[in-house]
Each structure stands twice: as structure tokens, then as C-alpha cells.
């Protein structure tokens, strides 16, 4: 009886891995999405065809999906850093808006500078704006004890309102009004601020993907193989114990949440540095909330962040084609994303109950390096 039990435990442990749980949640939510599409009058075959064409039907569709995945990846990387320290950043949307505004201001001002100066300035400026935007919530958290969930959520609406203001106000970033048909948007960024393309024929894919992957790899090394990562982990696991050990708990929390805003701000800057190279109402397209979904699905794993961002990026792009080709409401994708969160929450409860019933065994690795001390989205318990 001992041998079969020993064989079953690794299988059950494998079934609780972040990437496996994320894929299972996406599949389950996808099945429900198909049922909703069928209820809207679309045949399952037509729905699948439209979704596939939107994701992989052309080089343009693939490139657009990769750009979306890069945006989601950056937001999710920031979410993971904050969650490592026990904080929840739900303000990705507002931080994207702050980064987009800063990038537009820089990209429409440095008209005579070379690309070697303009493009880095746009990206750094966007990251700095996102950092400062998240620092508002971080300050309220560490100084006043205000829940960062509430403050970052409310700052989303402020950021969206600021975008509306700057693109409608001629004294700010709105393009010159030459006729009644002039759209409320900024002037195009100078060509020196445009992100280079990946070089795929007839594809809009830019180097944003490589920037996002580099950010994920660098963050993975930081949180797992550096003293700072260990300190963030300690703060997230038990802030009181970390304080007794002499760690600057409040400073680490402030830095982690602000860093999350910086990554989302960079995502906003990359959005406006990609075609059509303007800041317009609704430019963020809900990517901040979708990046939150990626972070929840990844459950603290940076490798899962990369994989889930790619999966969800293609899904979001395919959802746009659903409405065009199969007359399925685009909101169906939002419903699917919401269901993913519900399923992940259920998986976290399932994992917790499984751990309580798991037979005791001698530890083989340090608790700091295991995923067994995390719950939803890899958050320390």
C-alpha cells in the first residue's frame, strides 16, 4: 500500500502546479464560453473558426496577439512582485494610463532627437509615471494602513479620467483641431519614438515582446536568487517576524508596489509607441484588468506568467474577431476571464484542503523555495 501511495502523491502534487492549474482553468472557462456563444445563436464550429482566425489566421493576427501578450506580461510581472511582498496591485489599468500619458508627452515633444535618445526616454518616462502613480497607493498603505486593493482600484478610474482630459483639452495633448471631424486624440509620436518591428512579414509585432520576456526573466532571477527577493518573500510570509529580524518591512512593501506600477507604466508606454502611435480614449483596452487575470492564473510563477500571457493574449485577439465574424458579443471574453478567476479561487481552496490531508513527509527543500506556502496567485498565507 505504501508504494502506490508514494506514486500517487507526486501525481497529485504535479496537478497542483501553477501552470497546470492555469491551463485547466482556461480550458474550463473556454468550454463555458462556447456554451455562452451557442446561447447567443452562434454554432460551436463557427465560433471556434472565428476564434482561430482571430488568433492564428494571418501573420497580422499573430503579430497583434503577441503585442497584446507583451502588455499583459508586463502588468502580470508587476503584479507578481507586489504579491511577493503580500500586496495586491489591482491598479494596472490606471498605471497603464499614467505611463501612456507620460510617453505621449515625451514622444510628441522630442521631435528632433535621435531614436537612441527618444525611444529610451519614452520607455523610462512611462515607467517613472507608473511608479509615481502606484506610489500614491503604496504611501497610503505603509503610512496610513489604507488597503492597497481599494486605493489602486479607485486610482484606475482617476487614470482613465485623466486620459479623457488630456485628449480632449487642446492645451494639453490633443491634436490641433482642423475640422469638426478631428478625433479627440493626441498627435502621433515622432517616428524616433516608434517601437521597432520584429521583422515578421505583414506583421505588426514589435520588440515589446522581447522587452516583456526580458522583464519576466530578470524578475524571476531577482525574486528567487537574490537577497532582495528573499527579503520580499519573508515580508510576504510573515511581516511581524520579518520586522523582528530587522527587515525594513514598510520600505520593502512600498518598493514592491511602486515597482508593480513601473512595469504597468512601461506597458502603457509601449502601447502608445505601437501603431497607430497616438494616445486616444480607451487605448488601454482593459489590459490592466486582463494582466491581473494573468497574475492570478500564474499564482506567483514567472514562467507561468510568460505562458499564460501568451495564451490570454491570443485569446483576447481572437475575441475581437468573434464579434466581427460570428456575431458573438466581445464581452464573452470578459466573462471567460472572470470565470478563470473564479476557477483559480476554487483551485486554491482545493489545494489548501489537499495539503491538510496530505501525509507528512520529510522536507526536501527549503520552505522559502517551495510553492507550497502560497495560495491564490502565489500570495503568501
mmCIF file of C-alpha atoms in Angstrom, residues 3-240:
data_model
loop_
_atom_site.group_PDB
_atom_site.id
_atom_site.type_symbol
_atom_site.label_atom_id
_atom_site.label_comp_id
_atom_site.label_asym_id
_atom_site.label_seq_id
_atom_site.Cartn_x
_atom_site.Cartn_y
_atom_site.Cartn_z
ATOM 1 C CA UNK A 3 4.325 2.167 -2.894
ATOM 2 C CA UNK A 4 1.065 3.019 -4.694
ATOM 3 C CA UNK A 5 0.527 5.902 -2.267
ATOM 4 C CA UNK A 6 4.026 7.173 -2.940
ATOM 5 C CA UNK A 7 3.319 7.044 -6.667
ATOM 6 C CA UNK A 8 0.037 8.903 -6.304
ATOM 7 C CA UNK A 9 1.397 11.785 -4.244
ATOM 8 C CA UNK A 10 3.811 13.101 -6.951
ATOM 9 C CA UNK A 11 0.959 12.941 -9.480
ATOM 10 C CA UNK A 12 -1.330 14.896 -7.158
ATOM 11 C CA UNK A 13 1.442 17.387 -6.463
ATOM 12 C CA UNK A 14 2.002 17.822 -10.213
ATOM 13 C CA UNK A 15 -1.724 18.503 -10.648
ATOM 14 C CA UNK A 16 -1.390 21.482 -8.309
ATOM 15 C CA UNK A 17 1.418 23.169 -10.242
ATOM 16 C CA UNK A 18 0.607 26.802 -11.226
ATOM 17 C CA UNK A 19 0.850 26.273 -14.995
ATOM 18 C CA UNK A 20 -1.271 23.103 -14.887
ATOM 19 C CA UNK A 21 -3.951 24.792 -12.807
ATOM 20 C CA UNK A 22 -3.927 27.838 -15.109
ATOM 21 C CA UNK A 23 -4.360 25.748 -18.257
ATOM 22 C CA UNK A 24 -7.130 23.727 -16.631
ATOM 23 C CA UNK A 25 -8.913 26.926 -15.600
ATOM 24 C CA UNK A 26 -8.628 28.333 -19.119
ATOM 25 C CA UNK A 27 -9.973 25.152 -20.677
ATOM 26 C CA UNK A 28 -12.929 25.015 -18.293
ATOM 27 C CA UNK A 29 -13.718 28.702 -18.843
ATOM 28 C CA UNK A 30 -13.356 28.203 -22.595
ATOM 29 C CA UNK A 31 -15.938 25.437 -22.599
ATOM 30 C CA UNK A 32 -18.383 27.686 -20.767
ATOM 31 C CA UNK A 33 -17.573 30.459 -23.244
ATOM 32 C CA UNK A 34 -18.553 28.143 -26.104
ATOM 33 C CA UNK A 35 -21.845 27.424 -24.359
ATOM 34 C CA UNK A 36 -22.484 31.165 -23.995
ATOM 35 C CA UNK A 37 -21.698 31.690 -27.681
ATOM 36 C CA UNK A 38 -24.128 28.896 -28.560
ATOM 37 C CA UNK A 39 -26.769 30.579 -26.412
ATOM 38 C CA UNK A 40 -26.184 33.762 -28.440
ATOM 39 C CA UNK A 41 -27.046 31.838 -31.599
ATOM 40 C CA UNK A 42 -23.568 31.014 -32.917
ATOM 41 C CA UNK A 43 -22.738 27.473 -33.911
ATOM 42 C CA UNK A 44 -19.803 25.964 -31.995
ATOM 43 C CA UNK A 45 -17.958 25.261 -35.237
ATOM 44 C CA UNK A 46 -18.370 28.860 -36.435
ATOM 45 C CA UNK A 47 -17.294 30.158 -33.036
ATOM 46 C CA UNK A 48 -14.148 28.046 -32.994
ATOM 47 C CA UNK A 49 -13.327 29.018 -36.578
ATOM 48 C CA UNK A 50 -13.734 32.729 -35.854
ATOM 49 C CA UNK A 51 -11.641 32.416 -32.689
ATOM 50 C CA UNK A 52 -8.900 30.524 -34.510
ATOM 51 C CA UNK A 53 -8.834 33.005 -37.383
ATOM 52 C CA UNK A 54 -8.570 35.873 -34.919
ATOM 53 C CA UNK A 55 -5.645 34.224 -33.151
ATOM 54 C CA UNK A 56 -3.666 32.452 -35.883
ATOM 55 C CA UNK A 57 -5.484 33.187 -39.146
ATOM 56 C CA UNK A 58 -2.817 35.519 -40.547
ATOM 57 C CA UNK A 59 0.591 36.983 -39.833
ATOM 58 C CA UNK A 60 -1.156 40.196 -38.810
ATOM 59 C CA UNK A 61 -3.370 38.349 -36.298
ATOM 60 C CA UNK A 62 -0.354 36.599 -34.777
ATOM 61 C CA UNK A 63 1.588 39.852 -34.518
ATOM 62 C CA UNK A 64 -1.318 41.664 -32.876
ATOM 63 C CA UNK A 65 -1.695 38.797 -30.395
ATOM 64 C CA UNK A 66 1.999 38.954 -29.497
ATOM 65 C CA UNK A 67 1.736 42.689 -28.830
ATOM 66 C CA UNK A 68 -1.233 42.107 -26.535
ATOM 67 C CA UNK A 69 0.650 39.301 -24.770
ATOM 68 C CA UNK A 70 3.602 41.626 -24.129
ATOM 69 C CA UNK A 71 1.336 44.178 -22.468
ATOM 70 C CA UNK A 72 -0.330 41.567 -20.277
ATOM 71 C CA UNK A 73 3.043 40.080 -19.363
ATOM 72 C CA UNK A 74 4.430 43.362 -18.067
ATOM 73 C CA UNK A 75 1.357 44.028 -15.928
ATOM 74 C CA UNK A 76 1.453 40.474 -14.566
ATOM 75 C CA UNK A 77 5.177 40.681 -13.750
ATOM 76 C CA UNK A 78 4.493 43.780 -11.675
ATOM 77 C CA UNK A 79 1.536 42.096 -10.002
ATOM 78 C CA UNK A 80 3.761 39.160 -9.053
ATOM 79 C CA UNK A 81 6.406 41.402 -7.480
ATOM 80 C CA UNK A 82 3.841 43.153 -5.301
ATOM 81 C CA UNK A 83 2.215 39.875 -4.350
ATOM 82 C CA UNK A 84 5.582 38.507 -3.352
ATOM 83 C CA UNK A 85 5.552 41.074 -0.552
ATOM 84 C CA UNK A 86 1.966 40.271 0.404
ATOM 85 C CA UNK A 87 0.315 43.132 -1.529
ATOM 86 C CA UNK A 88 -2.304 43.037 -4.281
ATOM 87 C CA UNK A 89 -1.999 45.501 -7.149
ATOM 88 C CA UNK A 90 -5.304 45.844 -8.985
ATOM 89 C CA UNK A 91 -4.382 49.263 -10.383
ATOM 90 C CA UNK A 92 -2.731 48.136 -13.606
ATOM 91 C CA UNK A 93 -5.281 49.979 -15.727
ATOM 92 C CA UNK A 94 -4.619 53.354 -14.097
ATOM 93 C CA UNK A 95 -0.860 52.775 -14.157
ATOM 94 C CA UNK A 96 -1.047 51.978 -17.880
ATOM 95 C CA UNK A 97 -2.890 55.257 -18.378
ATOM 96 C CA UNK A 98 -0.243 57.192 -16.430
ATOM 97 C CA UNK A 99 2.531 55.577 -18.462
ATOM 98 C CA UNK A 100 0.723 56.243 -21.729
ATOM 99 C CA UNK A 101 0.229 59.929 -20.906
ATOM 100 C CA UNK A 102 3.898 60.377 -19.965
ATOM 101 C CA UNK A 103 5.109 58.505 -23.044
ATOM 102 C CA UNK A 104 2.899 60.621 -25.295
ATOM 103 C CA UNK A 105 4.094 63.857 -23.720
ATOM 104 C CA UNK A 106 7.720 62.831 -24.270
ATOM 105 C CA UNK A 107 7.191 61.284 -27.698
ATOM 106 C CA UNK A 108 5.443 64.360 -29.088
ATOM 107 C CA UNK A 109 7.959 66.778 -27.585
ATOM 108 C CA UNK A 110 11.346 65.281 -28.515
ATOM 109 C CA UNK A 111 10.776 65.780 -32.233
ATOM 110 C CA UNK A 112 14.373 66.443 -33.217
ATOM 111 C CA UNK A 113 16.196 63.879 -31.080
ATOM 112 C CA UNK A 114 17.503 60.599 -32.491
ATOM 113 C CA UNK A 115 15.794 57.280 -31.776
ATOM 114 C CA UNK A 116 18.649 56.252 -29.459
ATOM 115 C CA UNK A 117 17.536 59.019 -27.102
ATOM 116 C CA UNK A 118 13.811 59.360 -27.804
ATOM 117 C CA UNK A 119 12.715 55.734 -27.501
ATOM 118 C CA UNK A 120 14.540 55.033 -24.201
ATOM 119 C CA UNK A 121 13.231 58.350 -22.869
ATOM 120 C CA UNK A 122 9.663 57.331 -23.766
ATOM 121 C CA UNK A 123 10.010 53.946 -22.036
ATOM 122 C CA UNK A 124 11.783 55.301 -18.946
ATOM 123 C CA UNK A 125 9.320 58.175 -18.663
ATOM 124 C CA UNK A 126 6.389 55.776 -18.882
ATOM 125 C CA UNK A 127 7.894 53.562 -16.190
ATOM 126 C CA UNK A 128 8.543 56.558 -13.933
ATOM 127 C CA UNK A 129 4.945 57.733 -14.325
ATOM 128 C CA UNK A 130 3.620 54.284 -13.454
ATOM 129 C CA UNK A 131 5.953 54.162 -10.447
ATOM 130 C CA UNK A 132 4.707 57.513 -9.160
ATOM 131 C CA UNK A 133 1.077 56.550 -9.767
ATOM 132 C CA UNK A 134 1.433 53.339 -7.755
ATOM 133 C CA UNK A 135 3.498 55.166 -5.110
ATOM 134 C CA UNK A 136 0.331 57.036 -4.103
ATOM 135 C CA UNK A 137 -1.318 53.774 -3.064
ATOM 136 C CA UNK A 138 1.953 52.450 -1.622
ATOM 137 C CA UNK A 139 2.357 55.520 0.597
ATOM 138 C CA UNK A 140 -1.215 55.249 1.866
ATOM 139 C CA UNK A 141 -0.628 51.566 2.587
ATOM 140 C CA UNK A 142 2.570 51.869 4.584
ATOM 141 C CA UNK A 143 1.840 55.201 6.315
ATOM 142 C CA UNK A 144 -1.917 55.141 6.818
ATOM 143 C CA UNK A 145 -2.713 51.443 6.648
ATOM 144 C CA UNK A 146 -5.192 52.004 3.794
ATOM 145 C CA UNK A 147 -5.894 48.859 1.794
ATOM 146 C CA UNK A 148 -3.919 48.918 -1.431
ATOM 147 C CA UNK A 149 -6.724 46.964 -3.093
ATOM 148 C CA UNK A 150 -9.121 49.872 -2.582
ATOM 149 C CA UNK A 151 -6.681 52.654 -3.467
ATOM 150 C CA UNK A 152 -5.252 51.034 -6.595
ATOM 151 C CA UNK A 153 -8.751 50.139 -7.784
ATOM 152 C CA UNK A 154 -10.015 53.696 -7.343
ATOM 153 C CA UNK A 155 -6.905 55.149 -8.967
ATOM 154 C CA UNK A 156 -7.858 53.212 -12.101
ATOM 155 C CA UNK A 157 -10.850 55.472 -12.605
ATOM 156 C CA UNK A 158 -8.750 58.574 -11.971
ATOM 157 C CA UNK A 159 -6.234 57.425 -14.591
ATOM 158 C CA UNK A 160 -8.943 56.738 -17.168
ATOM 159 C CA UNK A 161 -10.432 60.180 -16.483
ATOM 160 C CA UNK A 162 -7.011 61.803 -16.944
ATOM 161 C CA UNK A 163 -6.698 60.209 -20.384
ATOM 162 C CA UNK A 164 -10.083 61.667 -21.318
ATOM 163 C CA UNK A 165 -8.947 65.068 -20.081
ATOM 164 C CA UNK A 166 -5.624 65.235 -21.922
ATOM 165 C CA UNK A 167 -7.014 64.019 -25.267
ATOM 166 C CA UNK A 168 -9.982 66.426 -25.186
ATOM 167 C CA UNK A 169 -8.171 69.521 -23.919
ATOM 168 C CA UNK A 170 -6.293 71.431 -26.669
ATOM 169 C CA UNK A 171 -3.971 72.988 -24.089
ATOM 170 C CA UNK A 172 -2.727 69.524 -23.097
ATOM 171 C CA UNK A 173 -2.120 66.678 -25.547
ATOM 172 C CA UNK A 174 -4.997 66.918 -28.026
ATOM 173 C CA UNK A 175 -4.006 67.229 -31.658
ATOM 174 C CA UNK A 176 -4.828 70.547 -33.361
ATOM 175 C CA UNK A 177 -8.491 70.773 -34.322
ATOM 176 C CA UNK A 178 -8.668 71.444 -38.051
ATOM 177 C CA UNK A 179 -12.289 70.431 -38.683
ATOM 178 C CA UNK A 180 -15.370 69.041 -36.997
ATOM 179 C CA UNK A 181 -14.101 65.567 -37.888
ATOM 180 C CA UNK A 182 -10.858 65.863 -35.924
ATOM 181 C CA UNK A 183 -10.747 62.993 -33.470
ATOM 182 C CA UNK A 184 -10.074 63.603 -29.762
ATOM 183 C CA UNK A 185 -6.618 62.088 -29.600
ATOM 184 C CA UNK A 186 -3.017 63.164 -29.351
ATOM 185 C CA UNK A 187 -0.704 63.978 -32.195
ATOM 186 C CA UNK A 188 1.250 60.958 -33.464
ATOM 187 C CA UNK A 189 4.511 60.251 -31.684
ATOM 188 C CA UNK A 190 7.647 61.298 -33.503
ATOM 189 C CA UNK A 191 8.999 58.457 -35.695
ATOM 190 C CA UNK A 192 12.050 58.213 -33.427
ATOM 191 C CA UNK A 193 9.715 57.064 -30.625
ATOM 192 C CA UNK A 194 8.196 54.190 -32.611
ATOM 193 C CA UNK A 195 8.972 50.675 -31.409
ATOM 194 C CA UNK A 196 10.933 48.651 -33.995
ATOM 195 C CA UNK A 197 9.101 45.755 -35.600
ATOM 196 C CA UNK A 198 10.233 42.171 -35.132
ATOM 197 C CA UNK A 199 10.684 41.856 -38.877
ATOM 198 C CA UNK A 200 7.928 39.318 -39.487
ATOM 199 C CA UNK A 201 6.389 39.933 -42.900
ATOM 200 C CA UNK A 202 2.967 41.653 -42.796
ATOM 201 C CA UNK A 203 3.004 41.520 -39.004
ATOM 202 C CA UNK A 204 2.661 44.420 -36.503
ATOM 203 C CA UNK A 205 4.649 42.531 -33.839
ATOM 204 C CA UNK A 206 7.214 44.778 -32.151
ATOM 205 C CA UNK A 207 10.130 44.307 -29.794
ATOM 206 C CA UNK A 208 7.666 44.844 -26.929
ATOM 207 C CA UNK A 209 7.534 41.057 -26.658
ATOM 208 C CA UNK A 210 11.283 40.793 -26.048
ATOM 209 C CA UNK A 211 11.138 43.650 -23.536
ATOM 210 C CA UNK A 212 8.381 41.853 -21.628
ATOM 211 C CA UNK A 213 10.170 38.487 -21.700
ATOM 212 C CA UNK A 214 13.400 40.131 -20.504
ATOM 213 C CA UNK A 215 11.446 41.755 -17.668
ATOM 214 C CA UNK A 216 9.968 38.393 -16.668
ATOM 215 C CA UNK A 217 13.341 36.614 -16.759
ATOM 216 C CA UNK A 218 15.083 39.393 -14.847
ATOM 217 C CA UNK A 219 12.340 39.454 -12.228
ATOM 218 C CA UNK A 220 12.477 35.670 -11.838
ATOM 219 C CA UNK A 221 16.215 35.864 -11.157
ATOM 220 C CA UNK A 222 15.690 38.748 -8.733
ATOM 221 C CA UNK A 223 12.968 37.154 -6.627
ATOM 222 C CA UNK A 224 14.495 33.675 -6.497
ATOM 223 C CA UNK A 225 18.244 34.202 -6.497
ATOM 224 C CA UNK A 226 18.890 37.486 -4.712
ATOM 225 C CA UNK A 227 18.839 38.800 -1.155
ATOM 226 C CA UNK A 228 16.141 41.303 -2.110
ATOM 227 C CA UNK A 229 13.893 38.532 -3.356
ATOM 228 C CA UNK A 230 14.363 36.597 -0.125
ATOM 229 C CA UNK A 231 13.517 39.690 1.902
ATOM 230 C CA UNK A 232 10.359 40.305 -0.118
ATOM 231 C CA UNK A 233 9.383 36.691 0.426
ATOM 232 C CA UNK A 234 9.975 36.979 4.167
ATOM 233 C CA UNK A 235 7.863 40.124 4.361
ATOM 234 C CA UNK A 236 5.075 38.418 2.477
ATOM 235 C CA UNK A 237 5.169 35.265 4.577
ATOM 236 C CA UNK A 238 5.171 36.996 7.965
ATOM 237 C CA UNK A 239 5.722 40.761 8.199
ATOM 238 C CA UNK A 240 5.859 40.707 12.002
#
